[in-house]
Short mmCIF file of C-alpha atoms and ligand atoms in Angstrom, two decimals:
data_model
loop_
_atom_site.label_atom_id
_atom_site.label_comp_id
_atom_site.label_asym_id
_atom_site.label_seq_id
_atom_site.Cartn_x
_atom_site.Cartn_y
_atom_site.Cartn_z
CA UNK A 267 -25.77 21.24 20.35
CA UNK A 268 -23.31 20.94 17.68
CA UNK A 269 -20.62 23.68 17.36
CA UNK A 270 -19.99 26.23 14.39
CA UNK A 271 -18.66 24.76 11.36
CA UNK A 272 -15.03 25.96 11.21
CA UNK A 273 -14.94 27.89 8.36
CA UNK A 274 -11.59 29.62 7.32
CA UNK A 275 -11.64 32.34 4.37
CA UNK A 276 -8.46 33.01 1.38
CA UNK A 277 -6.33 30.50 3.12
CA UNK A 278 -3.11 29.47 1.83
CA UNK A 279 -2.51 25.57 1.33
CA UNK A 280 1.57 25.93 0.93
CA UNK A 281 1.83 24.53 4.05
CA UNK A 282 -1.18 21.48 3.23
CA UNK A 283 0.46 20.32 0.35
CA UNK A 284 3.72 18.18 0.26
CA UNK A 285 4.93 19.73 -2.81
CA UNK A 286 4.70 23.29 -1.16
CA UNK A 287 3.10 25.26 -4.05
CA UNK A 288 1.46 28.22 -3.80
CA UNK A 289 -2.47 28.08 -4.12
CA UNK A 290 -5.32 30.16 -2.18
CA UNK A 291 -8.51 28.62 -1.15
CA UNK A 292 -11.57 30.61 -1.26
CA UNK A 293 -12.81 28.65 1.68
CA UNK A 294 -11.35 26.20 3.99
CA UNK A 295 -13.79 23.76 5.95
CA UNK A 296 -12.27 21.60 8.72
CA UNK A 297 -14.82 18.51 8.54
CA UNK A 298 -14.22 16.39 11.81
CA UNK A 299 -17.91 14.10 11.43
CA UNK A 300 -20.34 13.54 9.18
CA UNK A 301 -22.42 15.56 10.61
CA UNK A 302 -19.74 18.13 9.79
CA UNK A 303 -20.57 17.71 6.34
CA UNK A 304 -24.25 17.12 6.59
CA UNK A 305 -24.49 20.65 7.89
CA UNK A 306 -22.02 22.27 4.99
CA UNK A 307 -24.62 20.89 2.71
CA UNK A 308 -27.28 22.86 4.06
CA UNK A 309 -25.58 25.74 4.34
CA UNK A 310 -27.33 28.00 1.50
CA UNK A 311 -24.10 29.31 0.38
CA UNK A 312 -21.23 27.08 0.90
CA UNK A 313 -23.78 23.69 0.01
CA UNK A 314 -24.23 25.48 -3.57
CA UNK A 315 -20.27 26.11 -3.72
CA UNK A 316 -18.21 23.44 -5.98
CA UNK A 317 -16.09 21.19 -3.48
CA UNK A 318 -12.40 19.97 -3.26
CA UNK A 319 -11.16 17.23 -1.20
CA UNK A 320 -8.43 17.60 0.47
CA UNK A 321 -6.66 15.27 2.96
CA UNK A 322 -2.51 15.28 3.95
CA UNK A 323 -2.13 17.03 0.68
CA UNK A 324 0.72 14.55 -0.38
CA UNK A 325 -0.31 13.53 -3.87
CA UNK A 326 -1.38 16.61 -5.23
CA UNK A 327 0.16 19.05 -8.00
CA UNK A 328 -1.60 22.53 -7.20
CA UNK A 329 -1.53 24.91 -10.33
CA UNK A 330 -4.06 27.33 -9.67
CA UNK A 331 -6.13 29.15 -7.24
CA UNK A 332 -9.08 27.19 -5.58
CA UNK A 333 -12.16 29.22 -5.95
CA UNK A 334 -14.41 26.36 -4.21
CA UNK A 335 -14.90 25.03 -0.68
CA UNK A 336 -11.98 22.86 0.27
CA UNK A 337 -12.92 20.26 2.79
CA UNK A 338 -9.93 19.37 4.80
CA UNK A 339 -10.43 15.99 6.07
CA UNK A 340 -10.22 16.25 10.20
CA UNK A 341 -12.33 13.36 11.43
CA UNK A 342 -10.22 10.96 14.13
CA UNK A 343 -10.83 7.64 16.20
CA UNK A 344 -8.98 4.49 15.86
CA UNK A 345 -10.72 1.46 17.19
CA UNK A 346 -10.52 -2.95 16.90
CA UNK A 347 -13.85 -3.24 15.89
CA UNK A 348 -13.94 -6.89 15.54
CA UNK A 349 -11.80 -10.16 15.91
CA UNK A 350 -12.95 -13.02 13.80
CA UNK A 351 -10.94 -16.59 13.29
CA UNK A 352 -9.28 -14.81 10.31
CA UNK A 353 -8.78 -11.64 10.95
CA UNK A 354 -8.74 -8.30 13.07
CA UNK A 355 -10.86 -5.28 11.72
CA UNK A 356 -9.48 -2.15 12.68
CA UNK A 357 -11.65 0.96 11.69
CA UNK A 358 -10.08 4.95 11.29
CA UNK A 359 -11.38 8.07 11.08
CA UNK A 360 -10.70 9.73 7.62
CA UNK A 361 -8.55 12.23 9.05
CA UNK A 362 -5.59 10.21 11.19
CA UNK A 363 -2.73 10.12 9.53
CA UNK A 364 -1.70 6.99 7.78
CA UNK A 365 1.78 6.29 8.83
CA UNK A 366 0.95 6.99 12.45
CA UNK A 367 -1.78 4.42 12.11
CA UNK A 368 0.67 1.85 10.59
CA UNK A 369 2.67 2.10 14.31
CA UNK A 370 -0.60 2.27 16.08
CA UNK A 371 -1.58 -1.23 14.31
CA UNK A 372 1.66 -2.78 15.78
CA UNK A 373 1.62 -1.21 19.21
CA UNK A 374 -1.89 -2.92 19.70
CA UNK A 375 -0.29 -6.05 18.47
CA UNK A 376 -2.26 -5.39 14.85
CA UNK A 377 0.20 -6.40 12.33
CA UNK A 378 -0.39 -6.46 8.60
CA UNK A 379 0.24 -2.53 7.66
CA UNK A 380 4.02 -2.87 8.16
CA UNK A 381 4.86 -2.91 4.48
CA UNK A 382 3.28 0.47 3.65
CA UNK A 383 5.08 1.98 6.14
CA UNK A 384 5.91 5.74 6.07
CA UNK A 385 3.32 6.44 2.93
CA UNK A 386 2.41 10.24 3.67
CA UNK A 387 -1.37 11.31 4.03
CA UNK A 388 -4.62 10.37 5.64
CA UNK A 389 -6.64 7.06 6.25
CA UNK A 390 -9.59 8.57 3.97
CA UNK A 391 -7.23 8.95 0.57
CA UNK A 392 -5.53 5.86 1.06
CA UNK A 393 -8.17 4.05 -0.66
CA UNK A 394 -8.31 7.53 -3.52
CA UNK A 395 -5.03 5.87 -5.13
CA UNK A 396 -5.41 2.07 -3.60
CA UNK A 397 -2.10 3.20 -2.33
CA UNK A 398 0.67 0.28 -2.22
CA UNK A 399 4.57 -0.57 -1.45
CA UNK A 400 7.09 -3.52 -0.98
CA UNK A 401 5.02 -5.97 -2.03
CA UNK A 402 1.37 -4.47 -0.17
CA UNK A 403 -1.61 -2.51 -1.19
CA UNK A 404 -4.31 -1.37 0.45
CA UNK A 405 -7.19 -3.59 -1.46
CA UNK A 406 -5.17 -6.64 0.43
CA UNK A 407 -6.10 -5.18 4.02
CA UNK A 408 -9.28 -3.30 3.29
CA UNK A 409 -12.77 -4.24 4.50
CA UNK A 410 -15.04 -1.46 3.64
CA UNK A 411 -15.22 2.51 4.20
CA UNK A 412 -18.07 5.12 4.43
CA UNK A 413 -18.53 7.79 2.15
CA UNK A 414 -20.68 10.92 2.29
CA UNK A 415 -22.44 11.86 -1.22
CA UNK A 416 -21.71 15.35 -1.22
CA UNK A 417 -25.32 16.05 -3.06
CA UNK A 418 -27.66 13.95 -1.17
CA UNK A 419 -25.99 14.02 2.44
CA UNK A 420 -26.14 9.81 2.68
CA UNK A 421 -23.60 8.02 3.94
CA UNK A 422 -23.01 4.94 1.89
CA UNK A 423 -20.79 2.05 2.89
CA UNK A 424 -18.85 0.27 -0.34
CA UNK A 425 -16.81 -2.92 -0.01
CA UNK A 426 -13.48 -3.89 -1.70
CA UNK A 427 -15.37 -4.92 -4.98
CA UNK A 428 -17.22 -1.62 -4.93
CA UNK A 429 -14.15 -0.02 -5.21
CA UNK A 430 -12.95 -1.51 -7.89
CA UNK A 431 -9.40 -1.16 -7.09
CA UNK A 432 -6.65 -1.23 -9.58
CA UNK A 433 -3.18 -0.16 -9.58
CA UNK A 434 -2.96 3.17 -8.16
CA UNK A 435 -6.97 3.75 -8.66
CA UNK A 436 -10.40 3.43 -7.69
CA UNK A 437 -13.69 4.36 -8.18
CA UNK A 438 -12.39 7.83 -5.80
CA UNK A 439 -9.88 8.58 -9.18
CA UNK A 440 -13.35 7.79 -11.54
CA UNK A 441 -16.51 8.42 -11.42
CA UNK A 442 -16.94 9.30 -7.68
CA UNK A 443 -14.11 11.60 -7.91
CA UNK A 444 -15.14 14.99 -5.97
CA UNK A 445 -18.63 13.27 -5.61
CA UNK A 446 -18.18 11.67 -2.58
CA UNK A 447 -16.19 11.91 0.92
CA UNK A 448 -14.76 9.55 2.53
CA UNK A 449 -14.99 9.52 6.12
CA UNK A 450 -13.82 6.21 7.74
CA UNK A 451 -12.42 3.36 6.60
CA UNK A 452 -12.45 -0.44 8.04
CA UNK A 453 -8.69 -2.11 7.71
CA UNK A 454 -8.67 -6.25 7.38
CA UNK A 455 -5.76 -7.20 9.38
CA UNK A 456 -5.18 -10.77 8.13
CA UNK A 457 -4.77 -13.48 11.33
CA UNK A 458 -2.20 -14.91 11.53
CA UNK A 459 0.17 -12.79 10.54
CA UNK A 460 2.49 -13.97 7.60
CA UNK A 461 5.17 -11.75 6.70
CA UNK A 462 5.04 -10.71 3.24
CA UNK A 463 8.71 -10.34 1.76
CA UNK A 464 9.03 -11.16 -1.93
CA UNK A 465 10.08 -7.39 -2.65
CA UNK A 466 13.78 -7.16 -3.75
CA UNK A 467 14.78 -4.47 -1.18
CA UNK A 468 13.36 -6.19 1.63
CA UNK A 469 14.87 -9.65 0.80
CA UNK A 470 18.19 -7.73 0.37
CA UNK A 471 17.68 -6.84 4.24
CA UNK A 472 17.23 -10.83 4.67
CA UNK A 473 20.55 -11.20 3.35
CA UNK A 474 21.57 -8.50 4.96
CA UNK A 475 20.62 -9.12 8.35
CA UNK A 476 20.76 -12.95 8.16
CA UNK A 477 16.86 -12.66 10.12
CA UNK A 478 15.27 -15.01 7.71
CA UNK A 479 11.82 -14.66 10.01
CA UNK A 480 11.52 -11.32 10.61
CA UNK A 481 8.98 -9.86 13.15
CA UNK A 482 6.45 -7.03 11.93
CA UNK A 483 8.50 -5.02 13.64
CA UNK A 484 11.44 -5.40 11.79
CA UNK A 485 9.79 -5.06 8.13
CA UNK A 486 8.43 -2.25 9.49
CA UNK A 487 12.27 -0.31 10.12
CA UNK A 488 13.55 -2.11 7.29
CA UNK A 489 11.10 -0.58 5.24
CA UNK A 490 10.89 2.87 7.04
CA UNK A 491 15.03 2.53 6.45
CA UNK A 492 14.98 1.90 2.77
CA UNK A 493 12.68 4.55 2.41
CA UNK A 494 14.34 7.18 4.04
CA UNK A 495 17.54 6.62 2.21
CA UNK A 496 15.56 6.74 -1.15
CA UNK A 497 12.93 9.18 -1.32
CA UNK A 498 12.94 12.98 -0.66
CA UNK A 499 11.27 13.92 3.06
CA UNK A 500 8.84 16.36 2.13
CA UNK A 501 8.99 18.31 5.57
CA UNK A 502 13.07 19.25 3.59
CA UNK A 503 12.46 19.09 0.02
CA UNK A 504 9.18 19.57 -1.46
CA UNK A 505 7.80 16.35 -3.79
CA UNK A 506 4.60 14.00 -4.08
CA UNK A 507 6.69 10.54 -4.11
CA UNK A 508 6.30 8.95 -7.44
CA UNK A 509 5.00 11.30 -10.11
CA UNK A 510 4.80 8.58 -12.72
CA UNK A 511 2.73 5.27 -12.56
CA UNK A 512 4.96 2.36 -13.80
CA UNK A 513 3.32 1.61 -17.00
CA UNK A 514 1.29 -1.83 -17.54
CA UNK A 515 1.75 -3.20 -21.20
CA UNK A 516 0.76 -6.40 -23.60
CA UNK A 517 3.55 -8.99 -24.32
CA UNK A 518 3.75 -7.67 -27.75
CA UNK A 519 4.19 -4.11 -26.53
CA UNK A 520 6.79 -5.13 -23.78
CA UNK A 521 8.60 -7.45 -27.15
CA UNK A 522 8.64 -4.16 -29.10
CA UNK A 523 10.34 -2.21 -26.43
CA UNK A 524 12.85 -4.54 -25.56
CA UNK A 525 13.56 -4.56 -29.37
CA UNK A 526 13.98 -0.76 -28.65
CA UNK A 527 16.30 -1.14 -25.61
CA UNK A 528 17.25 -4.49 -24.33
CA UNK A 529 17.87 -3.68 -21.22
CA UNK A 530 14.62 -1.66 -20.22
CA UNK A 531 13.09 -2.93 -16.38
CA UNK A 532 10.37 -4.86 -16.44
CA UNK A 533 8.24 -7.21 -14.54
CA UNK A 534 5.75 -9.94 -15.47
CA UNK A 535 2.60 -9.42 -14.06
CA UNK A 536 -0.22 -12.20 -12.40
CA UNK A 537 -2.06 -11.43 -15.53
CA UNK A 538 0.12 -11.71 -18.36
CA UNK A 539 0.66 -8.20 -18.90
CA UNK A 540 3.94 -6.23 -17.87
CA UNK A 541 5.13 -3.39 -15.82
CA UNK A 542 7.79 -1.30 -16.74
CA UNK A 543 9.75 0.65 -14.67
CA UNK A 544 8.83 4.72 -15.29
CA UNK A 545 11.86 5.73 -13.36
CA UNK A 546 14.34 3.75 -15.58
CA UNK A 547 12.96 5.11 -18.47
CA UNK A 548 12.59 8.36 -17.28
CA UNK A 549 16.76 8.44 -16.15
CA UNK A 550 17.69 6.50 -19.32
CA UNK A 551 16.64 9.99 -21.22
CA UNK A 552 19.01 11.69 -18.73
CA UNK A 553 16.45 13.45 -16.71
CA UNK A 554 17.58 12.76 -13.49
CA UNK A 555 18.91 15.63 -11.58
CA UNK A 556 17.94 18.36 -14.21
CA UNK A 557 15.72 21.42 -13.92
CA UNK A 558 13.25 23.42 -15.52
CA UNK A 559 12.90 26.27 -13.68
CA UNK A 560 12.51 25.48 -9.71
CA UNK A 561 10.89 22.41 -10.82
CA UNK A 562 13.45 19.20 -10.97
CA UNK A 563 14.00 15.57 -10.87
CA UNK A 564 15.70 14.29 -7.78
CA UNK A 565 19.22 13.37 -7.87
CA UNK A 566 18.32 9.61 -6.10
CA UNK A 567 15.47 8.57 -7.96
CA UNK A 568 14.15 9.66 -11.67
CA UNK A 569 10.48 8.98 -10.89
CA UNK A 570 10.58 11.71 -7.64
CA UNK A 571 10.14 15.39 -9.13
CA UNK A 572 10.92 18.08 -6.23
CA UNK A 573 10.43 21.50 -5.91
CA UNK A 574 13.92 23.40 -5.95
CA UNK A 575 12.47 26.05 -3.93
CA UNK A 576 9.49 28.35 -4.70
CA UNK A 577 8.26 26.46 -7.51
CA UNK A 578 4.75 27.11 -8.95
CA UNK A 579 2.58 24.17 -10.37
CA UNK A 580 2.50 25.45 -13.87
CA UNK A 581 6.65 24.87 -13.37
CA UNK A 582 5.69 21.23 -12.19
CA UNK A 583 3.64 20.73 -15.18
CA UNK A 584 6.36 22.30 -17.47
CA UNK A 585 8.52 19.68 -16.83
CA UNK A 586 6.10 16.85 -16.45
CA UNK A 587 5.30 17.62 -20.12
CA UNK A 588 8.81 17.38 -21.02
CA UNK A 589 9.41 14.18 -19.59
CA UNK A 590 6.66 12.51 -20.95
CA UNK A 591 7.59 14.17 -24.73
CA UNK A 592 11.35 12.30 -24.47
CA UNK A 593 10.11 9.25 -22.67
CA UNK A 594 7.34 8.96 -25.57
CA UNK A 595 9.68 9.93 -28.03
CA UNK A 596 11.98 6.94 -27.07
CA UNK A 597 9.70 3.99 -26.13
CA UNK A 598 6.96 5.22 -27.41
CA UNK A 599 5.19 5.35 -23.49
CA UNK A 600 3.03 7.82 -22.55
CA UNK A 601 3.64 8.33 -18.82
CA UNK A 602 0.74 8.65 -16.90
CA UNK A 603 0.99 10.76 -14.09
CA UNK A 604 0.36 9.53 -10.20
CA UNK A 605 -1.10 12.59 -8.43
CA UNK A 606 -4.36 14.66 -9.05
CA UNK A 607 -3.81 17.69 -10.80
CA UNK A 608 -5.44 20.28 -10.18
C1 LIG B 229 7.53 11.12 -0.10
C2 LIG B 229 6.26 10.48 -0.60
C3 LIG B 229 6.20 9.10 -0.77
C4 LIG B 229 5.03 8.48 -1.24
N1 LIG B 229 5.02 7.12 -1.36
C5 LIG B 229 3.89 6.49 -1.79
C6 LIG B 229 3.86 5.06 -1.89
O1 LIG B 229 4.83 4.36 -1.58
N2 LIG B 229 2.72 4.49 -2.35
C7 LIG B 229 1.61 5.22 -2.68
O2 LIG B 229 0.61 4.62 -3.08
N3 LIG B 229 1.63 6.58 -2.58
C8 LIG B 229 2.72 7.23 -2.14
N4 LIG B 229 2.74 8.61 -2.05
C9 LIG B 229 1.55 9.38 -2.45
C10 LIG B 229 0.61 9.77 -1.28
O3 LIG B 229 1.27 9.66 -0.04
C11 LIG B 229 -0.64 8.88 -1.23
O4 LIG B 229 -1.33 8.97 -2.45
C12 LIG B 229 -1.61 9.31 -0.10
O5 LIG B 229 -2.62 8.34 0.04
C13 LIG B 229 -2.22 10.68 -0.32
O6 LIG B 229 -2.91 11.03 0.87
P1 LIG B 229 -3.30 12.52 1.20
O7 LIG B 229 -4.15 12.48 2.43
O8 LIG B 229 -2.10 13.36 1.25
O9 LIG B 229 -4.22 12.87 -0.06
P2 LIG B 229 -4.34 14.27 -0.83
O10 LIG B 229 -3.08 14.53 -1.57
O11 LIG B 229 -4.83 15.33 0.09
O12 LIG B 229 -5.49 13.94 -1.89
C14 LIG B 229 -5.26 13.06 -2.97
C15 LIG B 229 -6.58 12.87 -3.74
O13 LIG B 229 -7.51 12.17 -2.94
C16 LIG B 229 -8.69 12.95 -2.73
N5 LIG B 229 -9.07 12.72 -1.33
C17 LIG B 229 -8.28 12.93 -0.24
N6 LIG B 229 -8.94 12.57 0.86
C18 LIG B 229 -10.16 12.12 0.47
C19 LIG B 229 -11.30 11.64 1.17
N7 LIG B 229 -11.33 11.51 2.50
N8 LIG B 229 -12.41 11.31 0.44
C20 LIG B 229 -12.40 11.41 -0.90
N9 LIG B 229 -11.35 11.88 -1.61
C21 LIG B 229 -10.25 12.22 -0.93
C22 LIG B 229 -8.29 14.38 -3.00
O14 LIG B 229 -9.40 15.17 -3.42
C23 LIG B 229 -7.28 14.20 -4.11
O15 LIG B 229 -7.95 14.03 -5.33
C24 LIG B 229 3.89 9.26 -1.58
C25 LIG B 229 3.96 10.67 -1.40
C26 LIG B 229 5.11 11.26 -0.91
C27 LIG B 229 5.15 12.75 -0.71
#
């Protein structure tokens, strides 16, 4: 016998969403299996209802009401699955949290996660965004998830390639988006272990330290330590991380820019394209630190917007707008922005 589905009604998700905004949910779902969502489906009334996804809440800009069923990702387990001569797959439940995975990886003697450290939010979205940091992303340790079609009630099981990662997307930000759930996902945990260091910050801590071989340990609190001192926690001040994705431009583009402002931050990419640095741009148009309304950009870091305290998501927006009108009207960039907004 399976018990009731847990079905909340008008429920406030200030407290699910990092940025704290205001927004009521019609109806709340807490979806701990697949079987959790197999029976929503069939439910006459909330299977017809239009869906939202929602998992740690953490990359979201909320600017309305939510008059659909929100499915808040619940379902758990953490489990080596398999060892084989080159690596160690690991696979989680949608629902566990991401960071406390990371440790869990490294307390079973699972390294490999240790650069994405202290990245807010569940397993299951991790793959929304292909989330990534110091040098990491998550198409470099991923195996395969499953996914729940929310029409048909099959679970399907997609690899890397159908994924189609990219920077800061997938198929989860395309044409699957609100189409399907995921529910677990299988981590590649590469054996052996190399550490992977190449990002500035963390060869600073090299220097720093004098550790030239660190364990996975120790890029793990070097990275959980540059974090802290750089971004916002949201638990204090409210914020999504990075609200702009660093731009990718053609040589010529990147030529013309740098003709524009020679000292703009960029980086060559494997392809032959560049990336630019949003939050450079973003400060060198004086943003940082300003306001519009109880929206603002953090003192620390240009690219992190925070909420000042009671801001609304159409105040977000305001000044999301605003940023992208200077930065466009100086480098002629149109900033794309990271989370879903909704
Ligand atoms: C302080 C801070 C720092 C951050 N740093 C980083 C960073 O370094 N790198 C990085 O990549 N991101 C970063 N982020 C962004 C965020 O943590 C990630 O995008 C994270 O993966 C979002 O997870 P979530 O569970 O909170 O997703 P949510 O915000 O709940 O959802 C995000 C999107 O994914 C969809 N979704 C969620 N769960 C599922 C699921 N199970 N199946 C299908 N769709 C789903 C939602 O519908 C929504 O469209 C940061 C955020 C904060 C607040």
């Amino acid at each position: 016998m399976h018990s009731p589905l847990a079905v909340e009604n008008g429920t406030n998700l200030k407290p699910y969403n990092t940025f704290g905004l205001p927004c009521v949910a019609r109806t709340l779902v807490r979806i701990t299996s697949e079987a959790d969502v197999r029976r929503l489906l069939g439910d006459p009334e909330l299977g017809r209802a239009p869906k939202f996804i929602l998992g740690g809440g953490s990359n979201l800009v909320l600017t309305r009401d939510l008059d659909a069923c929100v499915l808040k990702l619940e379902v758990k387990g953490r489990a080596l699955v398999e060892t084989r001569d080159d690596c160690h797959i690991v696979e989680v439940g949608a629902g566990e949290n991401w960071h406390d995975t990371v440790q869990w990886c490294l307390a079973q003697g699972l390294p490999g996660l240790e650069n994405m450290a202290l990245i807010p939010g569940t397993v299951g979205a991790a793959p929304v965004q292909n989330i990534g940091a110091y040098g990491i992303e998550l198409k470099d340790r991923f195996e395969s998830l499953d996914a729940v079609d929310l029409v048909t009630g099959r679970t399907i099981t997609l690899t890397a390639e159908q994924c189609r990662f990219g920077y800061r997307d997938s198929v989860f930000k395309q044409h699957l988006a609100g189409k399907s759930i995921i529910t677990r996902v299988r981590l590649r945990l590469p054996r052996p272990w190399q550490p992977v260091l190449g990002y500035l910050e963390l060869e600073r801590k090299v220097q720093e330290t004098g550790i030239t071989e660190p364990s996975a340990q120790q890029i793990f609190d070097w990275v959980c330590a540059v974090r802290r001192a750089k971004l916002p926690d949201p638990a204090v001040v409210g914020n999504v991380g990075s609200f702009f994705k660093n731009p990718v431009v053609t040589p010529e583009q990147c030529r013309d820019i740098i003709a524009r402002d020679p000292h703009i931050v960029h980086y060559p990419m494997e392809d032959g394209s560049f990336k630019l640095a949003a939050g450079w741009m973003i400060d060198a148009c004086g943003w940082k630190g300003k306001s519009i309304g109880r929206a603002g950009v953090y003192e620390k870091q240009a690219l992190v917007l925070v909420n000042r305290g009671g801001a609304s998501g159409a105040e977000v927006v305001t000044l999301a707008r605003a940023i992208q009108e200077s930065v466009y009207g100086r480098f002629g960039i149109r900033l794309e922005p990271e989370p879903v907004v909704v």
